[in-house]
Amino acid sequence: MRKVWNQAKHEFGPIGLAYVLIAVSVWMLVMVVAPQLIMLDFSLHPLLFPDEIGGPKDVWTLQNYEILFSNRLHMIIFLKTIWSSLLVTVFALVICYPISYYIAKVARGASVGWLMVGLIIPYWINELLRLFAWQIILADSGILNQAMLWIGIISEPLNFRAGNGAVILGMAYAYVLFMVFPLYNALESLDRNQVDAARDLGASWFRIHRRIVIPHAKPGIAIGCIMTFMLGAGTIAAPQLLGSPSSFWFTELIYTNFETANWNLGAAYATILALLCLVFMAIMLAVFRVSLKELSR
Amino acid sequence: MGQDVQLSNVGMCFDEFWAVRNVDMHIEAGEFFSFLGPSGCGKTTLLRLISGFLDPSEGVISINGQDMRGIGPNKRHTAMIFQNLALFPLMSVAHNIGFGLEIKRVPKLEREKRVDELLELVDLPGVGDKKVEDLSGGQKQRVAIARALAVEPSVLMLDEPLSALDLKLRHHMRAELRKIQRRTKVTFIYITHDQGEAFTMSDRLAVMSDGKIEQLGYPDAIYNNPATPFVASFVGETNTFHGSLSEIKDSSAIIDTPTGPLHCRNPQNLGQGTDSIAFVRPETISFMNGAQADNSLPCTIDTWSFEGAFITIQLKTGDGKPLTMRISNRGADLNLEPGKDVHVAFSADNALLLPKEASHA
Amino acid sequence: MISSKKVLKIITGSYLFLFFGYLFLPLIFMGIVAFNSSSLPQVSPWEGFTWHWFHELSQDSRMWDALTNSLIVGVSVVCISVPIGLAAALLLTRLQLKSRDLLYALFVSPILTPGIILGISTFLFWDRAFAVMGGLWTAIVAQSTFISAYCMLLIMSRIQRFDRTQEEAAFDLGASHQQVFFKVTLPFLKPALFSSVALAFMQSFENYNTTLFAIGFEQTLPIYIGTKLRQFISPAMNALAVIFIVLTILGALIYEYRRMMERRKEAERKKQAKALKKAMAVQPVPAMQGA
Ligand SMILES: Nc1ncnc2c1ncn2[C@@H]1O[C@H](COP(=O)(O)OP(=O)(O)OP(=O)(O)O)[C@@H](O)[C@H]1O
Ligand SMILES: [Mg+2]
């Protein structure tokens, strides 16, 4: 410890060291850790009237968490959130893997630049607007209904937004590109010669990907999946814009609790959401045997 | 003007590993001093200790009589030329050279004048506005020297500065460096693992191994009178004969080797029965010319190679031991044929006897 | 008979077509609506071209307020996140810490946390600790928690390519720690700092999930858009979308152009270095004139 301190003084000088230490500890302690602890604290207390706070009813309790397990509706919503985030993640992986591989290893010259621009534009456009685009497509008088009516598949416009489908479609569209860039980064460092060598040895297309390309892309796959799942499970924009009043999502549950000033239950559900993402991340890192460090590439 | 550097029992320990230990020596003011040693022996570490990037784990370094403990590199009258030069790529050549002066708040006009003088000194007039990346390797080298000299250091340290250059340029820069040192009279501390460099440039040099100074002295003394087996075999080429000291006669001694008894010079006055090694340089061996010699060995020619001014001959002694000799080419046909039997000789003075186990003070 | 290569080409082509169709068609539809006179946001029936919706958008004072707020928040987030990201990057790259990996995980954790959690926890913390109830300030802080981490990653990837001996050389020439930092290190990091500024501003400017929970009753542009889109939708929103899309396209083109230029420069430099080496190996050393 003493050695590190001396090294730090040596490296940064007194003013530099003060800057680094203050900036980082304000960030970590005041902006990240303390707020999380406060949120945890809220979640472990019951909802009380202001004059009851500090009184005999102000105790530590798990009752907010228990509500999730006792309320069937909430549980269904929670499971739906997990299920649809997984669905979106798998969908994103399936449709993004080929394009990432194509840009990283097949395409050459100027076309790489154009393909990248083609990915960056939709990626940079605000997520709300990306969801809005689907609002327009899926509206009762939207382009999809009109097209289907014109072809004659249906005779009455369908209400796409009644179920959960629209939200999942929107989620997929809004977050699919968070899979592309980690995958692309991982695949770009793959040595093309390896693939060529395998092809020379007569390995089939399927085998090359399974034995060489995918193992190499593992860190990218893991990080892409973690990001996509996290964004899917944590989105409030998608259900707000594309959901119907009859279908509720977990993030909306948290939001209504905040609107009705039941911060304690809201905090508990938020903590559960955070834990869910943490567990998913741990599973991905373990399954793909990668460490978080790969994120910096 | 140069200042002297005194190292008193200096040691440097990284996590239980002593990269430098027990260094006790003095570098004179205005001297061109070299450290010579194999890779990893602690040369860079020693230089970083003197320049202040590292604090010694033990011992004291003083420059010009002043104890340097607690004084950082930016406060010492030393300058360093790094192995990779470490020029600032985003600044022009002139800005690089003037950097130290800018830090010292030398007024702009004076600074520009100094930079021009320095460019003149290193024979690079007129390149001040160029970008560093547009220079050739040798030019970058000289810019680095000018940048270091700009702050008028008393001690200039150079960490294998020529190792990245090609052979011709390296030879040329040796002379250049020496010239600059004479002109500026700054104390140069030079690091290299190339003995040619160390011998041709230095006033004095120290040979290092495993963090220790093996021997310190003038180049010729180190070459002719190595103090330890390490120095004898690291500096120059040499043949070795292992054996036990059997007889002592005045200044010379006889050791029994598998090749036969050899008469040797015994400067360390080793006692009878000592396990020792005799070192014989290839160029001190000659063909027998009938006259009496201290040592003569019957050999067979194995191979030989013509090197212009020299001819190097690989021999095998009677007991099959390889032996190298080098003779100068006088233009005569020597009639060398592999397999031919010859007699070679060397004097006792040219066979240096050292103890097998180096005893360190 | 079609060769298998041709089949592969056709499959690849149609995949690319479908993929980019999927990405761009919704955006194109959304854009077209902005110019349709129909007061419902729809592509057809086409009731004639109009600029009307842009005009209507420009009349919306709440939009302008939200935009102002967004600019304030964006600039503040830049001012907080870039210095924090720089400090964290320096800490992680400069010190030989045993707990480096742990710290790294901690530092990137805000990126991996759902945005709404950052918003909620920041809101609760400021309410509890300082009795500050939501507003632009909490939105700024909440956004900075994860945007700092992005800045850190960007700066770190550049620091790792820095040759540290340059700093030592400057230090050796008499510079103080501050002088070394401002004269040598910072100029090297400049490109990464510029990208961090751009990234931080963009991330802040389009953030919805985190801001929604942290901001209380104020509105940034995304919050304004979100509120609008949940109510009756006017094609004025499409007009706004068109503006966003045009700006994004410009940004993406500039970004990619610069990236390409950088790559070309790098390649050029490598080529030159090679040529120089060759030339030096052949040319005799010019004779020196003694002084
Ligand atoms: N900061 C450090 N931490 C731990 N060990 C170190 C450190 N610096 C150097 N060493 C060790 O000290 C020894 C001497 O290193 P040094 O760089 O001084 O060698 P050198 O003689 O300059 O070698 P070269 O000719 O290869 O440059 C090496 O074994 C090296 O691994
Ligand atoms: Mg070294």
Short mmCIF file of N, CA, C and O in Angstrom, two decimals, chain C residues 68-111:
data_model
loop_
_atom_site.label_atom_id
_atom_site.label_comp_id
_atom_site.label_asym_id
_atom_site.label_seq_id
_atom_site.Cartn_x
_atom_site.Cartn_y
_atom_site.Cartn_z
N THR C 68 -33.06 23.84 -25.13
CA THR C 68 -32.13 24.61 -24.31
C THR C 68 -31.63 23.77 -23.14
O THR C 68 -30.43 23.71 -22.85
N ASN C 69 -32.59 23.12 -22.46
CA ASN C 69 -32.19 22.26 -21.33
C ASN C 69 -31.21 21.19 -21.78
O ASN C 69 -30.23 20.91 -21.09
N SER C 70 -31.50 20.58 -22.92
CA SER C 70 -30.63 19.52 -23.41
C SER C 70 -29.22 20.04 -23.63
O SER C 70 -28.24 19.35 -23.32
N LEU C 71 -29.13 21.25 -24.18
CA LEU C 71 -27.81 21.83 -24.42
C LEU C 71 -27.09 22.07 -23.10
O LEU C 71 -25.90 21.75 -22.95
N ILE C 72 -27.83 22.62 -22.12
CA ILE C 72 -27.22 22.87 -20.81
C ILE C 72 -26.72 21.57 -20.21
O ILE C 72 -25.57 21.45 -19.77
N VAL C 73 -27.60 20.57 -20.22
CA VAL C 73 -27.23 19.27 -19.63
C VAL C 73 -26.04 18.69 -20.39
O VAL C 73 -25.07 18.22 -19.78
N GLY C 74 -26.10 18.74 -21.71
CA GLY C 74 -25.02 18.14 -22.51
C GLY C 74 -23.67 18.76 -22.19
O GLY C 74 -22.70 18.06 -21.94
N VAL C 75 -23.65 20.10 -22.18
CA VAL C 75 -22.38 20.78 -21.91
C VAL C 75 -21.88 20.45 -20.50
O VAL C 75 -20.70 20.16 -20.29
N SER C 76 -22.80 20.44 -19.53
CA SER C 76 -22.37 20.13 -18.16
C SER C 76 -21.85 18.71 -18.06
O SER C 76 -20.85 18.46 -17.38
N VAL C 77 -22.53 17.78 -18.73
CA VAL C 77 -22.08 16.40 -18.68
C VAL C 77 -20.68 16.28 -19.26
O VAL C 77 -19.82 15.59 -18.71
N VAL C 78 -20.43 17.00 -20.35
CA VAL C 78 -19.09 16.99 -20.92
C VAL C 78 -18.08 17.49 -19.90
O VAL C 78 -17.03 16.88 -19.69
N CYS C 79 -18.44 18.60 -19.23
CA CYS C 79 -17.49 19.20 -18.27
C CYS C 79 -17.22 18.29 -17.08
O CYS C 79 -16.17 18.39 -16.45
N ILE C 80 -18.16 17.42 -16.75
CA ILE C 80 -17.93 16.52 -15.62
C ILE C 80 -17.29 15.22 -16.09
O ILE C 80 -16.33 14.72 -15.48
N SER C 81 -17.81 14.66 -17.17
CA SER C 81 -17.41 13.29 -17.55
C SER C 81 -16.00 13.22 -18.11
O SER C 81 -15.28 12.25 -17.84
N VAL C 82 -15.61 14.18 -18.91
CA VAL C 82 -14.29 14.07 -19.54
C VAL C 82 -13.18 14.14 -18.49
O VAL C 82 -12.29 13.28 -18.49
N PRO C 83 -13.22 15.10 -17.55
CA PRO C 83 -12.17 15.08 -16.51
C PRO C 83 -12.20 13.81 -15.66
O PRO C 83 -11.13 13.27 -15.34
N ILE C 84 -13.38 13.33 -15.35
CA ILE C 84 -13.44 12.09 -14.55
C ILE C 84 -12.89 10.92 -15.37
O ILE C 84 -12.09 10.12 -14.88
N GLY C 85 -13.31 10.83 -16.62
CA GLY C 85 -12.83 9.74 -17.46
C GLY C 85 -11.32 9.77 -17.59
O GLY C 85 -10.65 8.74 -17.52
N LEU C 86 -10.78 10.97 -17.74
CA LEU C 86 -9.33 11.12 -17.86
C LEU C 86 -8.63 10.65 -16.58
O LEU C 86 -7.66 9.89 -16.63
N ALA C 87 -9.16 11.09 -15.45
CA ALA C 87 -8.54 10.71 -14.17
C ALA C 87 -8.56 9.20 -14.00
O ALA C 87 -7.56 8.58 -13.61
N ALA C 88 -9.72 8.60 -14.30
CA ALA C 88 -9.84 7.15 -14.13
C ALA C 88 -8.89 6.42 -15.07
O ALA C 88 -8.25 5.43 -14.70
N ALA C 89 -8.80 6.92 -16.31
CA ALA C 89 -7.91 6.27 -17.27
C ALA C 89 -6.46 6.38 -16.80
O ALA C 89 -5.71 5.41 -16.89
N LEU C 90 -6.09 7.54 -16.28
CA LEU C 90 -4.72 7.71 -15.78
C LEU C 90 -4.46 6.76 -14.62
O LEU C 90 -3.44 6.08 -14.55
N LEU C 91 -5.42 6.70 -13.72
CA LEU C 91 -5.27 5.84 -12.55
C LEU C 91 -5.05 4.38 -12.97
O LEU C 91 -4.17 3.70 -12.47
N LEU C 92 -5.87 3.93 -13.90
CA LEU C 92 -5.79 2.52 -14.28
C LEU C 92 -4.54 2.21 -15.09
O LEU C 92 -4.00 1.11 -15.01
N THR C 93 -4.07 3.17 -15.90
CA THR C 93 -2.94 2.84 -16.75
C THR C 93 -1.60 3.14 -16.09
O THR C 93 -0.60 2.54 -16.44
N ARG C 94 -1.59 4.09 -15.13
CA ARG C 94 -0.30 4.52 -14.62
C ARG C 94 0.17 3.78 -13.38
O ARG C 94 1.34 3.72 -13.10
N LEU C 95 -0.77 3.26 -12.60
CA LEU C 95 -0.36 2.63 -11.35
C LEU C 95 -0.35 1.12 -11.49
O LEU C 95 -1.22 0.54 -12.14
N GLN C 96 0.69 0.51 -10.91
CA GLN C 96 0.71 -0.95 -10.91
C GLN C 96 -0.03 -1.44 -9.68
O GLN C 96 0.56 -1.71 -8.65
N LEU C 97 -1.35 -1.51 -9.82
CA LEU C 97 -2.16 -1.91 -8.68
C LEU C 97 -2.47 -3.39 -8.76
O LEU C 97 -2.70 -3.92 -9.84
N LYS C 98 -2.49 -4.02 -7.60
CA LYS C 98 -2.86 -5.44 -7.58
C LYS C 98 -4.35 -5.57 -7.88
O LYS C 98 -4.79 -6.53 -8.49
N SER C 99 -5.12 -4.56 -7.42
CA SER C 99 -6.57 -4.65 -7.57
C SER C 99 -7.05 -3.98 -8.85
O SER C 99 -8.19 -3.57 -8.95
N ARG C 100 -6.15 -3.89 -9.83
CA ARG C 100 -6.49 -3.19 -11.07
C ARG C 100 -7.75 -3.75 -11.73
O ARG C 100 -8.65 -3.00 -12.13
N ASP C 101 -7.82 -5.07 -11.85
CA ASP C 101 -8.96 -5.67 -12.55
C ASP C 101 -10.26 -5.38 -11.82
O ASP C 101 -11.30 -5.14 -12.44
N LEU C 102 -10.18 -5.40 -10.51
CA LEU C 102 -11.37 -5.13 -9.71
C LEU C 102 -11.83 -3.69 -9.93
O LEU C 102 -13.01 -3.42 -10.17
N LEU C 103 -10.87 -2.76 -9.86
CA LEU C 103 -11.19 -1.36 -10.09
C LEU C 103 -11.78 -1.16 -11.48
O LEU C 103 -12.76 -0.45 -11.66
N TYR C 104 -11.18 -1.83 -12.43
CA TYR C 104 -11.66 -1.71 -13.80
C TYR C 104 -13.11 -2.14 -13.89
O TYR C 104 -13.96 -1.47 -14.47
N ALA C 105 -13.41 -3.27 -13.27
CA ALA C 105 -14.79 -3.77 -13.29
C ALA C 105 -15.73 -2.76 -12.64
O ALA C 105 -16.83 -2.49 -13.13
N LEU C 106 -15.25 -2.19 -11.54
CA LEU C 106 -16.08 -1.20 -10.84
C LEU C 106 -16.32 0.02 -11.74
O LEU C 106 -17.44 0.54 -11.83
N PHE C 107 -15.27 0.45 -12.42
CA PHE C 107 -15.37 1.66 -13.24
C PHE C 107 -16.29 1.46 -14.44
O PHE C 107 -16.95 2.40 -14.88
N VAL C 108 -16.29 0.27 -15.03
CA VAL C 108 -17.15 0.09 -16.19
C VAL C 108 -18.56 -0.35 -15.80
O VAL C 108 -19.45 -0.40 -16.64
N SER C 109 -18.76 -0.64 -14.51
CA SER C 109 -20.08 -1.16 -14.12
C SER C 109 -21.23 -0.22 -14.47
O SER C 109 -22.31 -0.71 -14.83
N PRO C 110 -21.07 1.11 -14.43
CA PRO C 110 -22.21 1.95 -14.80
C PRO C 110 -22.69 1.73 -16.24
O PRO C 110 -23.87 1.88 -16.54
N ILE C 111 -21.75 1.35 -17.12
CA ILE C 111 -22.16 1.10 -18.52
C ILE C 111 -23.03 -0.14 -18.59
O ILE C 111 -23.92 -0.25 -19.42
#
